[in-house]
Structure formats: C-alpha cells, structure tokens
C-alpha cells in the first residue's frame, strides 16, 4: 500500500461501538458473503482497528454501554 492515498472515516464513539458489535456478530456467525478474499481481509482490518480504539469492549459494563450507544445513534445524538 505504499504511496496509496488514505481515506479517513469519522465516526462518533457510539457509532464505532455499534459498528464493531455488528461486525463481530456477523463474523462470529459467518454471515458475511465475500466475492473476493480481499473483502474479507478489509472486514477483519476494520474490526481490528475498531477493537483497538474502543476500550469499552473490555468493560464489565459493555452491554450497558452498547445499549446506550445504540440509543444515542438512533436519537441522532452523535452525528458524524
């Protein structure tokens, strides 16, 4: 990827948490359908980057924080 232009996506913390949960759940259930191995690698990379950025994942109150994040996203409290 040397010399490739980067694309930066901005998510609120709540959006990132909700996205991570969905990605992890789909990955665990093997419910993704990939047409190419590169697509799978990108999903794993995205999941890994979110995991590193979200200390909430290790919290004893993870489920509560996830529920709050979901509600926040639905309420539009965290625009990107």
mmCIF file of C-alpha atoms in Angstrom, residues 21-52:
data_model
loop_
_atom_site.group_PDB
_atom_site.id
_atom_site.type_symbol
_atom_site.label_atom_id
_atom_site.label_comp_id
_atom_site.label_asym_id
_atom_site.label_seq_id
_atom_site.Cartn_x
_atom_site.Cartn_y
_atom_site.Cartn_z
ATOM 1 C CA UNK A 21 -20.692 -5.086 17.638
ATOM 2 C CA UNK A 22 -22.383 -5.738 14.301
ATOM 3 C CA UNK A 23 -19.122 -6.683 12.567
ATOM 4 C CA UNK A 24 -18.112 -9.006 15.405
ATOM 5 C CA UNK A 25 -21.539 -10.662 15.485
ATOM 6 C CA UNK A 26 -21.569 -11.216 11.709
ATOM 7 C CA UNK A 27 -18.006 -12.515 11.763
ATOM 8 C CA UNK A 28 -18.792 -14.931 14.587
ATOM 9 C CA UNK A 29 -21.885 -16.214 12.799
ATOM 10 C CA UNK A 30 -20.014 -16.419 9.491
ATOM 11 C CA UNK A 31 -22.850 -14.480 7.919
ATOM 12 C CA UNK A 32 -20.707 -12.399 5.576
ATOM 13 C CA UNK A 33 -20.711 -13.318 1.921
ATOM 14 C CA UNK A 34 -17.456 -12.364 0.222
ATOM 15 C CA UNK A 35 -16.849 -12.380 -3.510
ATOM 16 C CA UNK A 36 -13.116 -11.985 -3.041
ATOM 17 C CA UNK A 37 -10.597 -12.721 -0.289
ATOM 18 C CA UNK A 38 -9.644 -9.021 -0.212
ATOM 19 C CA UNK A 39 -13.148 -8.140 1.013
ATOM 20 C CA UNK A 40 -12.770 -10.480 3.970
ATOM 21 C CA UNK A 41 -9.379 -9.001 4.802
ATOM 22 C CA UNK A 42 -10.845 -5.470 4.828
ATOM 23 C CA UNK A 43 -13.621 -6.508 7.211
ATOM 24 C CA UNK A 44 -11.062 -8.083 9.551
ATOM 25 C CA UNK A 45 -8.876 -4.963 9.363
ATOM 26 C CA UNK A 46 -11.808 -2.692 10.152
ATOM 27 C CA UNK A 47 -12.886 -4.882 13.058
ATOM 28 C CA UNK A 48 -9.324 -4.943 14.402
ATOM 29 C CA UNK A 49 -8.930 -1.160 14.177
ATOM 30 C CA UNK A 50 -12.219 -0.615 15.988
ATOM 31 C CA UNK A 51 -11.221 -3.113 18.668
ATOM 32 C CA UNK A 52 -8.001 -1.173 19.329
#
